[in-house]
Amino acid sequence: MTATGTPFDVSAVLAAVDDLLGMSVPSSGPTAWEPGQAEGWSASHGDGFRLQLLWKSRAYTEVPGSERDAAREEAAEYLAALTETLDERWGEHRVVGMGAFARGEVDEESVPPLFDELRTFALYEDLMVWGPVGSDHGPRWVAVTVGQCDEDAPHLMVAGVSAVPVEELPGG
């Protein structure tokens, strides 16, 4: 049994990133959640971005600390495998920190919609970012991350596609 209890398939996740990159990105409008096949949130879109759940672990309620640590390491390994595959495709990624959110150092007026949606799920881990990369809809920036909103919550691996550069926020 794996630490997360949820299978991870790099090729399936890569196909989901490709599908996301093939979609148009709204040029304006409020953020909206998209209906998904799974229970709960699976995707959203808003002004200049799309965000999609790629992989979700099990929850960790009443799980011993050693299992939580193993699950955290496993989720990081999954992200590293996806990052390596995308690096082979698009070249070396950049790391964009989300620490400014966690420390409360963000000017609320200047939060890009993609970052605001990541904050909705308390995903404050670093983003692995590539771009601009080509798509049928013009240049795009692709970001992936994995995190959890609290120690009992499942790990979420998400991908975002943006029509504008994904850059470090001031204070990040």
mmCIF file of C-alpha atoms in Angstrom:
data_model
loop_
_atom_site.group_PDB
_atom_site.id
_atom_site.type_symbol
_atom_site.label_atom_id
_atom_site.label_comp_id
_atom_site.label_asym_id
_atom_site.label_seq_id
_atom_site.Cartn_x
_atom_site.Cartn_y
_atom_site.Cartn_z
ATOM 1 C CA MET A 1 0.000 0.000 0.000
ATOM 2 C CA THR A 2 1.314 3.448 -0.854
ATOM 3 C CA ALA A 3 1.478 6.167 1.759
ATOM 4 C CA THR A 4 -1.232 8.171 0.011
ATOM 5 C CA GLY A 5 -3.449 5.261 -0.935
ATOM 6 C CA THR A 6 -4.068 6.925 -4.309
ATOM 7 C CA PRO A 7 -2.338 5.794 -7.517
ATOM 8 C CA PHE A 8 -0.316 8.315 -9.487
ATOM 9 C CA ASP A 9 0.324 7.952 -13.219
ATOM 10 C CA VAL A 10 2.690 10.515 -14.740
ATOM 11 C CA SER A 11 1.438 9.886 -18.272
ATOM 12 C CA ALA A 12 -2.212 10.405 -17.247
ATOM 13 C CA VAL A 13 -1.334 13.592 -15.379
ATOM 14 C CA LEU A 14 0.730 14.807 -18.345
ATOM 15 C CA ALA A 15 -2.256 14.193 -20.640
ATOM 16 C CA ALA A 16 -4.411 16.284 -18.278
ATOM 17 C CA VAL A 17 -1.859 19.126 -18.468
ATOM 18 C CA ASP A 18 -1.937 18.877 -22.281
ATOM 19 C CA ASP A 19 -5.743 18.993 -22.269
ATOM 20 C CA LEU A 20 -5.678 22.027 -19.998
ATOM 21 C CA LEU A 21 -3.167 23.763 -22.269
ATOM 22 C CA GLY A 22 -5.451 23.074 -25.240
ATOM 23 C CA MET A 23 -8.394 24.950 -23.687
ATOM 24 C CA SER A 24 -9.075 28.621 -24.170
ATOM 25 C CA VAL A 25 -8.546 30.898 -21.187
ATOM 26 C CA PRO A 26 -11.239 33.469 -20.306
ATOM 27 C CA SER A 27 -10.077 37.017 -20.967
ATOM 28 C CA SER A 28 -12.234 38.440 -18.177
ATOM 29 C CA GLY A 29 -14.940 37.596 -15.718
ATOM 30 C CA PRO A 30 -15.276 36.198 -12.232
ATOM 31 C CA THR A 31 -13.732 32.903 -11.171
ATOM 32 C CA ALA A 32 -16.089 29.946 -11.560
ATOM 33 C CA TRP A 33 -15.811 26.310 -10.572
ATOM 34 C CA GLU A 34 -16.379 23.750 -13.279
ATOM 35 C CA PRO A 35 -18.488 20.674 -12.675
ATOM 36 C CA GLY A 36 -16.326 17.615 -12.293
ATOM 37 C CA GLN A 37 -16.723 13.887 -12.413
ATOM 38 C CA ALA A 38 -15.332 13.522 -8.899
ATOM 39 C CA GLU A 39 -16.848 14.722 -5.662
ATOM 40 C CA GLY A 40 -15.880 18.280 -4.789
ATOM 41 C CA TRP A 41 -13.772 20.726 -6.760
ATOM 42 C CA SER A 42 -11.927 19.522 -9.836
ATOM 43 C CA ALA A 43 -11.351 22.639 -11.963
ATOM 44 C CA SER A 44 -11.975 26.355 -12.190
ATOM 45 C CA HIS A 45 -11.406 29.233 -14.551
ATOM 46 C CA GLY A 46 -11.328 32.988 -14.327
ATOM 47 C CA ASP A 47 -9.784 36.145 -15.690
ATOM 48 C CA GLY A 48 -6.741 34.924 -17.643
ATOM 49 C CA PHE A 49 -6.379 31.411 -16.182
ATOM 50 C CA ARG A 50 -7.581 27.831 -15.842
ATOM 51 C CA LEU A 51 -6.792 25.637 -12.851
ATOM 52 C CA GLN A 52 -7.314 21.879 -12.659
ATOM 53 C CA LEU A 53 -6.921 19.156 -10.072
ATOM 54 C CA LEU A 54 -4.455 16.570 -11.381
ATOM 55 C CA TRP A 55 -4.197 14.197 -8.423
ATOM 56 C CA LYS A 56 -5.631 13.922 -4.927
ATOM 57 C CA SER A 57 -4.446 11.702 -2.085
ATOM 58 C CA ARG A 58 -6.605 10.306 0.651
ATOM 59 C CA ALA A 59 -7.323 12.376 3.767
ATOM 60 C CA TYR A 60 -5.116 11.888 6.842
ATOM 61 C CA THR A 61 -7.563 12.158 9.744
ATOM 62 C CA GLU A 62 -6.302 10.040 12.659
ATOM 63 C CA VAL A 63 -3.200 8.979 10.709
ATOM 64 C CA PRO A 64 0.073 8.691 12.670
ATOM 65 C CA GLY A 65 2.747 11.333 12.087
ATOM 66 C CA SER A 66 5.135 8.890 10.426
ATOM 67 C CA GLU A 67 2.518 8.062 7.782
ATOM 68 C CA ARG A 68 1.842 11.753 7.240
ATOM 69 C CA ASP A 69 5.562 12.359 6.708
ATOM 70 C CA ALA A 70 5.764 9.457 4.243
ATOM 71 C CA ALA A 71 2.714 10.767 2.392
ATOM 72 C CA ARG A 72 4.206 14.276 2.189
ATOM 73 C CA GLU A 73 7.426 12.818 0.759
ATOM 74 C CA GLU A 74 5.468 10.697 -1.707
ATOM 75 C CA ALA A 75 3.460 13.716 -2.917
ATOM 76 C CA ALA A 76 6.723 15.646 -3.383
ATOM 77 C CA GLU A 77 8.140 12.713 -5.384
ATOM 78 C CA TYR A 78 5.051 12.740 -7.623
ATOM 79 C CA LEU A 79 5.481 16.468 -8.241
ATOM 80 C CA ALA A 80 9.190 15.929 -8.980
ATOM 81 C CA ALA A 81 8.335 13.218 -11.534
ATOM 82 C CA LEU A 82 5.875 15.523 -13.316
ATOM 83 C CA THR A 83 8.316 18.448 -13.134
ATOM 84 C CA GLU A 84 11.098 16.358 -14.663
ATOM 85 C CA THR A 85 8.826 15.292 -17.523
ATOM 86 C CA LEU A 86 7.753 18.881 -18.205
ATOM 87 C CA ASP A 87 11.381 20.072 -17.972
ATOM 88 C CA GLU A 88 12.257 17.579 -20.712
ATOM 89 C CA ARG A 89 9.496 19.026 -22.851
ATOM 90 C CA TRP A 90 9.791 22.780 -22.205
ATOM 91 C CA GLY A 91 13.196 23.273 -20.603
ATOM 92 C CA GLU A 92 14.106 24.106 -17.028
ATOM 93 C CA HIS A 93 11.251 25.432 -14.899
ATOM 94 C CA ARG A 94 11.320 28.511 -12.681
ATOM 95 C CA VAL A 95 10.227 28.373 -9.049
ATOM 96 C CA VAL A 96 7.660 30.980 -8.059
ATOM 97 C CA GLY A 97 7.171 31.261 -4.309
ATOM 98 C CA MET A 98 3.795 31.576 -2.652
ATOM 99 C CA GLY A 99 5.300 32.495 0.723
ATOM 100 C CA ALA A 100 3.945 36.038 0.624
ATOM 101 C CA PHE A 101 0.435 34.609 1.005
ATOM 102 C CA ALA A 102 1.368 32.389 3.924
ATOM 103 C CA ARG A 103 3.025 35.347 5.692
ATOM 104 C CA GLY A 104 0.141 37.741 4.931
ATOM 105 C CA GLU A 105 2.428 40.083 2.969
ATOM 106 C CA VAL A 106 0.271 40.442 -0.135
ATOM 107 C CA ASP A 107 -1.383 43.646 -1.275
ATOM 108 C CA GLU A 108 -4.942 42.394 -1.788
ATOM 109 C CA GLU A 109 -5.531 44.854 -4.636
ATOM 110 C CA SER A 110 -2.795 43.352 -6.805
ATOM 111 C CA VAL A 111 -3.422 39.609 -6.402
ATOM 112 C CA PRO A 112 -3.666 37.980 -9.845
ATOM 113 C CA PRO A 113 -6.787 35.801 -10.222
ATOM 114 C CA LEU A 114 -4.760 32.566 -10.581
ATOM 115 C CA PHE A 115 -3.010 33.225 -7.265
ATOM 116 C CA ASP A 116 -6.305 34.141 -5.630
ATOM 117 C CA GLU A 117 -7.787 30.803 -6.702
ATOM 118 C CA LEU A 118 -4.748 28.899 -5.368
ATOM 119 C CA ARG A 119 -5.275 30.746 -2.082
ATOM 120 C CA THR A 120 -8.870 29.477 -2.012
ATOM 121 C CA PHE A 121 -7.448 25.997 -1.431
ATOM 122 C CA ALA A 122 -4.628 27.228 0.858
ATOM 123 C CA LEU A 123 -2.082 25.999 -1.698
ATOM 124 C CA TYR A 124 0.917 28.051 -0.614
ATOM 125 C CA GLU A 125 3.687 25.731 -1.788
ATOM 126 C CA ASP A 126 6.108 26.872 -4.505
ATOM 127 C CA LEU A 127 4.875 26.794 -8.090
ATOM 128 C CA MET A 128 6.956 25.108 -10.786
ATOM 129 C CA VAL A 129 6.473 27.381 -13.818
ATOM 130 C CA TRP A 130 7.246 27.095 -17.542
ATOM 131 C CA GLY A 131 6.590 29.652 -20.200
ATOM 132 C CA PRO A 132 5.799 31.052 -22.391
ATOM 133 C CA VAL A 133 4.931 27.773 -24.080
ATOM 134 C CA GLY A 134 3.037 27.474 -27.327
ATOM 135 C CA SER A 135 -0.621 26.554 -27.494
ATOM 136 C CA ASP A 136 -3.391 26.782 -30.082
ATOM 137 C CA HIS A 137 -4.520 29.908 -28.222
ATOM 138 C CA GLY A 138 -1.193 31.747 -28.137
ATOM 139 C CA PRO A 139 1.590 31.850 -25.557
ATOM 140 C CA ARG A 140 0.742 30.379 -22.153
ATOM 141 C CA TRP A 141 2.448 29.922 -18.793
ATOM 142 C CA VAL A 142 2.004 26.574 -17.057
ATOM 143 C CA ALA A 143 2.345 26.140 -13.288
ATOM 144 C CA VAL A 144 2.115 22.987 -11.168
ATOM 145 C CA THR A 145 2.215 22.523 -7.404
ATOM 146 C CA VAL A 146 1.196 20.086 -4.698
ATOM 147 C CA GLY A 147 0.089 20.938 -1.187
ATOM 148 C CA GLN A 148 -2.564 20.514 1.450
ATOM 149 C CA CYS A 149 -4.616 23.049 3.356
ATOM 150 C CA ASP A 150 -3.966 21.356 6.717
ATOM 151 C CA GLU A 151 -2.305 18.196 7.994
ATOM 152 C CA ASP A 152 -5.535 16.148 7.892
ATOM 153 C CA ALA A 153 -6.516 17.215 4.368
ATOM 154 C CA PRO A 154 -5.628 15.329 1.202
ATOM 155 C CA HIS A 155 -2.634 16.426 -0.835
ATOM 156 C CA LEU A 156 -3.770 18.197 -4.007
ATOM 157 C CA MET A 157 -1.660 18.393 -7.152
ATOM 158 C CA VAL A 158 -2.926 21.120 -9.438
ATOM 159 C CA ALA A 159 -1.938 22.649 -12.754
ATOM 160 C CA GLY A 160 -2.676 26.162 -13.849
ATOM 161 C CA VAL A 161 -2.506 27.668 -17.317
ATOM 162 C CA SER A 162 -2.267 31.429 -17.571
ATOM 163 C CA ALA A 163 -2.495 33.866 -20.459
ATOM 164 C CA VAL A 164 -0.134 36.217 -18.572
ATOM 165 C CA PRO A 165 3.275 35.535 -17.027
ATOM 166 C CA VAL A 166 3.203 33.779 -13.659
ATOM 167 C CA GLU A 167 5.602 35.877 -11.595
ATOM 168 C CA GLU A 168 6.689 36.046 -7.982
ATOM 169 C CA LEU A 169 4.483 38.324 -5.908
ATOM 170 C CA PRO A 170 6.168 41.116 -3.977
ATOM 171 C CA GLY A 171 7.281 39.716 -0.623
ATOM 172 C CA GLY A 172 7.371 36.154 -2.044
#
